[in-house]
Every structure is written in structure tokens, then in C-alpha cells.
PDB file of C-alpha atoms in Angstrom:
ATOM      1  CA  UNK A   1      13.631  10.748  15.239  1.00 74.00           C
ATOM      2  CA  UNK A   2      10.720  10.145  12.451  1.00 76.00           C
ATOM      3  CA  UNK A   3      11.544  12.229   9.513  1.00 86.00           C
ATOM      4  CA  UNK A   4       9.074  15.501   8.967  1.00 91.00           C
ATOM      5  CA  UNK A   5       7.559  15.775   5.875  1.00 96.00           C
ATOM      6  CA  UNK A   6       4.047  17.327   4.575  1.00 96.00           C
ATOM      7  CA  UNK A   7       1.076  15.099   3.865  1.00 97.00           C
ATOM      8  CA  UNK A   8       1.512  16.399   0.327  1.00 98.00           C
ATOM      9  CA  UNK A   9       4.753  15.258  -0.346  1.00 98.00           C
ATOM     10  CA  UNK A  10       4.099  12.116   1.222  1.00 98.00           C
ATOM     11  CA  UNK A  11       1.086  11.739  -1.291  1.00 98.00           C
ATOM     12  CA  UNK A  12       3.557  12.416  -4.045  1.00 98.00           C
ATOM     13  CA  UNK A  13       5.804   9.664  -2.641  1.00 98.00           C
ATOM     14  CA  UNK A  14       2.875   7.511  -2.862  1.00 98.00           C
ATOM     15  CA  UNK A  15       1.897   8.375  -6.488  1.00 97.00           C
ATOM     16  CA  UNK A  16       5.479   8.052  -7.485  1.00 97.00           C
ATOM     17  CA  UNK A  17       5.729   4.323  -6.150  1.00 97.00           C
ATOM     18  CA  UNK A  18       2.003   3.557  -7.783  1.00 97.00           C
ATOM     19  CA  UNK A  19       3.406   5.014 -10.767  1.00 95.00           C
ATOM     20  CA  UNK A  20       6.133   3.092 -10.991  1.00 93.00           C
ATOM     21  CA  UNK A  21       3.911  -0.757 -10.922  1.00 92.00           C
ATOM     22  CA  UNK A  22       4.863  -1.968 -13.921  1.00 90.00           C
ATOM     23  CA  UNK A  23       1.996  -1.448 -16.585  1.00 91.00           C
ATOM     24  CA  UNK A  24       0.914  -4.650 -17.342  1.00 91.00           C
ATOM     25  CA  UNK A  25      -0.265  -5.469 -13.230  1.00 88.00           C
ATOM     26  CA  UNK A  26      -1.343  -1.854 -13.239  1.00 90.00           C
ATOM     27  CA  UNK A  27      -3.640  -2.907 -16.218  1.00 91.00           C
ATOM     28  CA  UNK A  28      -4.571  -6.395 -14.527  1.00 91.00           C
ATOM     29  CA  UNK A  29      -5.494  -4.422 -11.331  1.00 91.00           C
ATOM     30  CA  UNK A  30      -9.750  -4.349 -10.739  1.00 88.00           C
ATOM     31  CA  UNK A  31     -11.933  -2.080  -8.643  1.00 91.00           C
ATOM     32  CA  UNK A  32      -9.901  -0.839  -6.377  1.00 94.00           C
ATOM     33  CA  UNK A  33      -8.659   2.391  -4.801  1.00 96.00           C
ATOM     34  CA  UNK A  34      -5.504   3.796  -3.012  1.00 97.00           C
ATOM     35  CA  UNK A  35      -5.608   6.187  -0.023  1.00 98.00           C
ATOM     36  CA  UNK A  36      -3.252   7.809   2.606  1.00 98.00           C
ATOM     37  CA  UNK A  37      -4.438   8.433   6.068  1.00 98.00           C
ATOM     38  CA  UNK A  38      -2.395   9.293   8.878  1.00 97.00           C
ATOM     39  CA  UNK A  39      -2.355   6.324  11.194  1.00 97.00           C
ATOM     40  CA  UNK A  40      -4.527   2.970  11.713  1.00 98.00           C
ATOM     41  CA  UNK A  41      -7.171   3.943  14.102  1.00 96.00           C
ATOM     42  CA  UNK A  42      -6.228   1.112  16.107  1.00 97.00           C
ATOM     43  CA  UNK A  43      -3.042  -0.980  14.988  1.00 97.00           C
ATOM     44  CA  UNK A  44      -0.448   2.785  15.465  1.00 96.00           C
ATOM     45  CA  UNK A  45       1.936   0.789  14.147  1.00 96.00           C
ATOM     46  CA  UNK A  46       0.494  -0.642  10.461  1.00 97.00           C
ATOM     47  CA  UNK A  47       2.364   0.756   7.534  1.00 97.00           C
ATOM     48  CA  UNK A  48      -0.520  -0.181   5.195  1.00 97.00           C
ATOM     49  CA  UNK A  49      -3.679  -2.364   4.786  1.00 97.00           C
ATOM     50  CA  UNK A  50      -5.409  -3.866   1.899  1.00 96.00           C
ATOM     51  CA  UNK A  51      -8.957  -4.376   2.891  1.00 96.00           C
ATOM     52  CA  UNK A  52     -11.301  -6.052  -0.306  1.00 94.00           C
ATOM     53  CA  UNK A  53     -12.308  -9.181  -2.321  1.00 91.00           C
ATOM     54  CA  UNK A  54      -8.727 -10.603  -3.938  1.00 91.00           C
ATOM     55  CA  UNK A  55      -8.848 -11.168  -7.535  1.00 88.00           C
ATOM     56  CA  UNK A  56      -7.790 -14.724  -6.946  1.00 90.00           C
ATOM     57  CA  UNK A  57     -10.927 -14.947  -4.661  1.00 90.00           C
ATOM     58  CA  UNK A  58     -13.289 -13.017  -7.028  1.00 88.00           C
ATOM     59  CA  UNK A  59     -16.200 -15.580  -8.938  1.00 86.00           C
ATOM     60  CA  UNK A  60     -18.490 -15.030 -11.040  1.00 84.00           C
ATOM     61  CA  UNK A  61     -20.796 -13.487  -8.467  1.00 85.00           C
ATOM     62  CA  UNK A  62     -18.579 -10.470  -8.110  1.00 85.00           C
ATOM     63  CA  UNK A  63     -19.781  -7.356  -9.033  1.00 82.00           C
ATOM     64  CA  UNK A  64     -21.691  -4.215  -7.504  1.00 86.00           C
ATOM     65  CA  UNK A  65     -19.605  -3.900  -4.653  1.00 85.00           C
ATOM     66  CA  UNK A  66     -17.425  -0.349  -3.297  1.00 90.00           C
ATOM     67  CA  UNK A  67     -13.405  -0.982  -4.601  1.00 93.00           C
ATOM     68  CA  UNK A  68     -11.207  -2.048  -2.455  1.00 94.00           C
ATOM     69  CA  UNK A  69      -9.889  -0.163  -0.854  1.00 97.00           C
ATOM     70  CA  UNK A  70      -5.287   0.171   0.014  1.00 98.00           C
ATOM     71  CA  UNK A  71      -4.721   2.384   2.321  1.00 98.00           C
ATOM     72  CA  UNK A  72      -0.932   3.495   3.119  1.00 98.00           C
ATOM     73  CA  UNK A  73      -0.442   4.742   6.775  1.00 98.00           C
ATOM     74  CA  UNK A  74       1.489   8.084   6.479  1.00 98.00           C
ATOM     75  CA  UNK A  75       2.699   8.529  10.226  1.00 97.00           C
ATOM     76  CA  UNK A  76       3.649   4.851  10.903  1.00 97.00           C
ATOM     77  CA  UNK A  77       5.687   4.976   7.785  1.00 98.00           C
ATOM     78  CA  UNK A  78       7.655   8.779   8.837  1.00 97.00           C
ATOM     79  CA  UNK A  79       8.243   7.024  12.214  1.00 96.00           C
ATOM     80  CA  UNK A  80      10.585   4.011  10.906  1.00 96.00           C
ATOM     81  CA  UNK A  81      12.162   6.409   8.756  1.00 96.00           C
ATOM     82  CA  UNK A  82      15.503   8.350   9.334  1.00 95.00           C
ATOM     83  CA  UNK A  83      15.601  10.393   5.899  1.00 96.00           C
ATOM     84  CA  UNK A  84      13.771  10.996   2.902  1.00 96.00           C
ATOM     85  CA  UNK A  85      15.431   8.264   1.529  1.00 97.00           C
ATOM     86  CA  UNK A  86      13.913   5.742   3.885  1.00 97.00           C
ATOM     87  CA  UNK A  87      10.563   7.168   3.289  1.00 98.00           C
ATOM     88  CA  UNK A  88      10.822   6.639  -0.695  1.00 97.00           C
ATOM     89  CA  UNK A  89      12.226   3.278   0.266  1.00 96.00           C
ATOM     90  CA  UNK A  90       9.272   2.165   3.018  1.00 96.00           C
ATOM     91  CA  UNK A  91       6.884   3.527   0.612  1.00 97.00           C
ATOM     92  CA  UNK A  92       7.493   1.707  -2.466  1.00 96.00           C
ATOM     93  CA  UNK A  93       7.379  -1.436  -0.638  1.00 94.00           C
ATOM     94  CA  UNK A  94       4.349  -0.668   1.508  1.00 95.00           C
ATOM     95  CA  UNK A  95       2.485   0.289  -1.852  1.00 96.00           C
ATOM     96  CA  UNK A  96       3.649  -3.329  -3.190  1.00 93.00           C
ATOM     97  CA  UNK A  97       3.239  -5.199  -0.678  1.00 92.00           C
ATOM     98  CA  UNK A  98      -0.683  -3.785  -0.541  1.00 95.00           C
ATOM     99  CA  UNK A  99      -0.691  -4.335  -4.262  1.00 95.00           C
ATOM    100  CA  UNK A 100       0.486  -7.832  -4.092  1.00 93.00           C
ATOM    101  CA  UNK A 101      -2.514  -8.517  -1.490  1.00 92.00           C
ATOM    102  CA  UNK A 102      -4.739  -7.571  -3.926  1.00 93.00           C
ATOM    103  CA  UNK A 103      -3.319 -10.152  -6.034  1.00 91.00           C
ATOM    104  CA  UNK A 104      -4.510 -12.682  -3.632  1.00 91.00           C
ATOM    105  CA  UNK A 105      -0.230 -13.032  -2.269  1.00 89.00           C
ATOM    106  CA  UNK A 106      -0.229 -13.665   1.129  1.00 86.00           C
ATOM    107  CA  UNK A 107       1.882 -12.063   3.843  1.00 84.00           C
ATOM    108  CA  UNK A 108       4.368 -15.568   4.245  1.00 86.00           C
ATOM    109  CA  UNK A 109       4.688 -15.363   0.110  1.00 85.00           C
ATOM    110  CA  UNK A 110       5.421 -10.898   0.735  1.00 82.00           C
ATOM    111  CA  UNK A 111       8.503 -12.267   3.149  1.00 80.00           C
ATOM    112  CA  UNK A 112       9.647 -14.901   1.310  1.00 84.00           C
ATOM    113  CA  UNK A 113      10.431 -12.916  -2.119  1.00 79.00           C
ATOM    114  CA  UNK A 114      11.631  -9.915   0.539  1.00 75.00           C
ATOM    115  CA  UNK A 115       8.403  -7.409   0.333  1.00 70.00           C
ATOM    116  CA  UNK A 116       7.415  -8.267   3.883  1.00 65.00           C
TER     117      UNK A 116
END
């Protein structure tokens, strides 16, 4: 059974795992923007999505453009989850895991060093 929890404490969960990047990436991070929505509109099952320009992939003709955009899917990640516990857990990786994309890490790189 997914666990029940309200979108706001879910955002807190998400603040509290952003919080927690250590402050040197936080610092290195570059137009972009984090979001919670409740579901992919069609993938049910995404946790989160990093959609944007990677700063590996960013040249010198960057610039002008919206952020990019994370986006951490609230009711895919309360349906893997059995407690609270699980959601803090889920969470935290989701949140890195979208991070790292913005990094330019790729998702075979994410499951090697276990943030798949």
C-alpha cells in the first residue's frame, strides 16, 4: 500500500534532500529549477526527470534560455514506498540522481556508483 502523505510534506522532503547537496555542487549548479508534480503525464511510473542543456554539454553559445528544469514525481515516489522512511530514502536519491543529470552523469554511471 503507497504511503499517504500531503503534497506539503512531500515538498519538505524534497527541500530537505536539496538541502542537504553538499555546498560546493550546490554552488557549481547553473540555471536550473526544481519542481514536484504529481505524476509524469505519460511515463505513471517515473520517479523524476531532468529535462535541460547539461553543464558538460553547455558552450559558449549558451545563454538566454528558460532553466532547466528537475522535476520529482510525487505519486510514483508514495507508490514504491511502505513508510515515511522509504519516502525520505526514494527522495534523496531521486533528487540526486536528477542532480547528477544535470551534471552531464548518465543513467549507466547513476547505477554503477548505486544512485540508479
Amino acid at each position: 500500500m503507497p504511503v499517504d502523505m500531503t503534497p506539503a510534506r512531500f515538498d519538505e522532503l524534497v527541500g530537505e534532500a536539496l538541502d542537504e547537496v553538499p555546498p560546493e555542487l550546490a554552488r557549481a549548479m547553473d540555471n536550473v529549477a526544481v519542481f514536484v508534480e504529481p505524476r509524469h503525464p505519460e511515463e505513471s511510473g517515473l520517479l523524476g526527470l531532468y529535462e535541460g542543456i547539461a553543464l558538460t554539454e553547455r558552450n559558449s553559445d549558451y545563454g538566454g534560455v528558460l532553466p532547466d528544469r528537475i522535476t520529482i514525481y510525487r505519486d510514483a515516489i508514495l507508490d514504491i514506498c511502505e513508510t515515511e522512511d522509504d519516502v525520505i530514502e526514494e527522495v534523496a536519491i531521486t533528487v540526486v540522481h536528477e542532480i547528477a543529470h544535470h551534471f552531464g552523469i548518465d543513467d549507466a554511471k547513476l547505477h554503477e556508483l548505486g544512485w540508479g
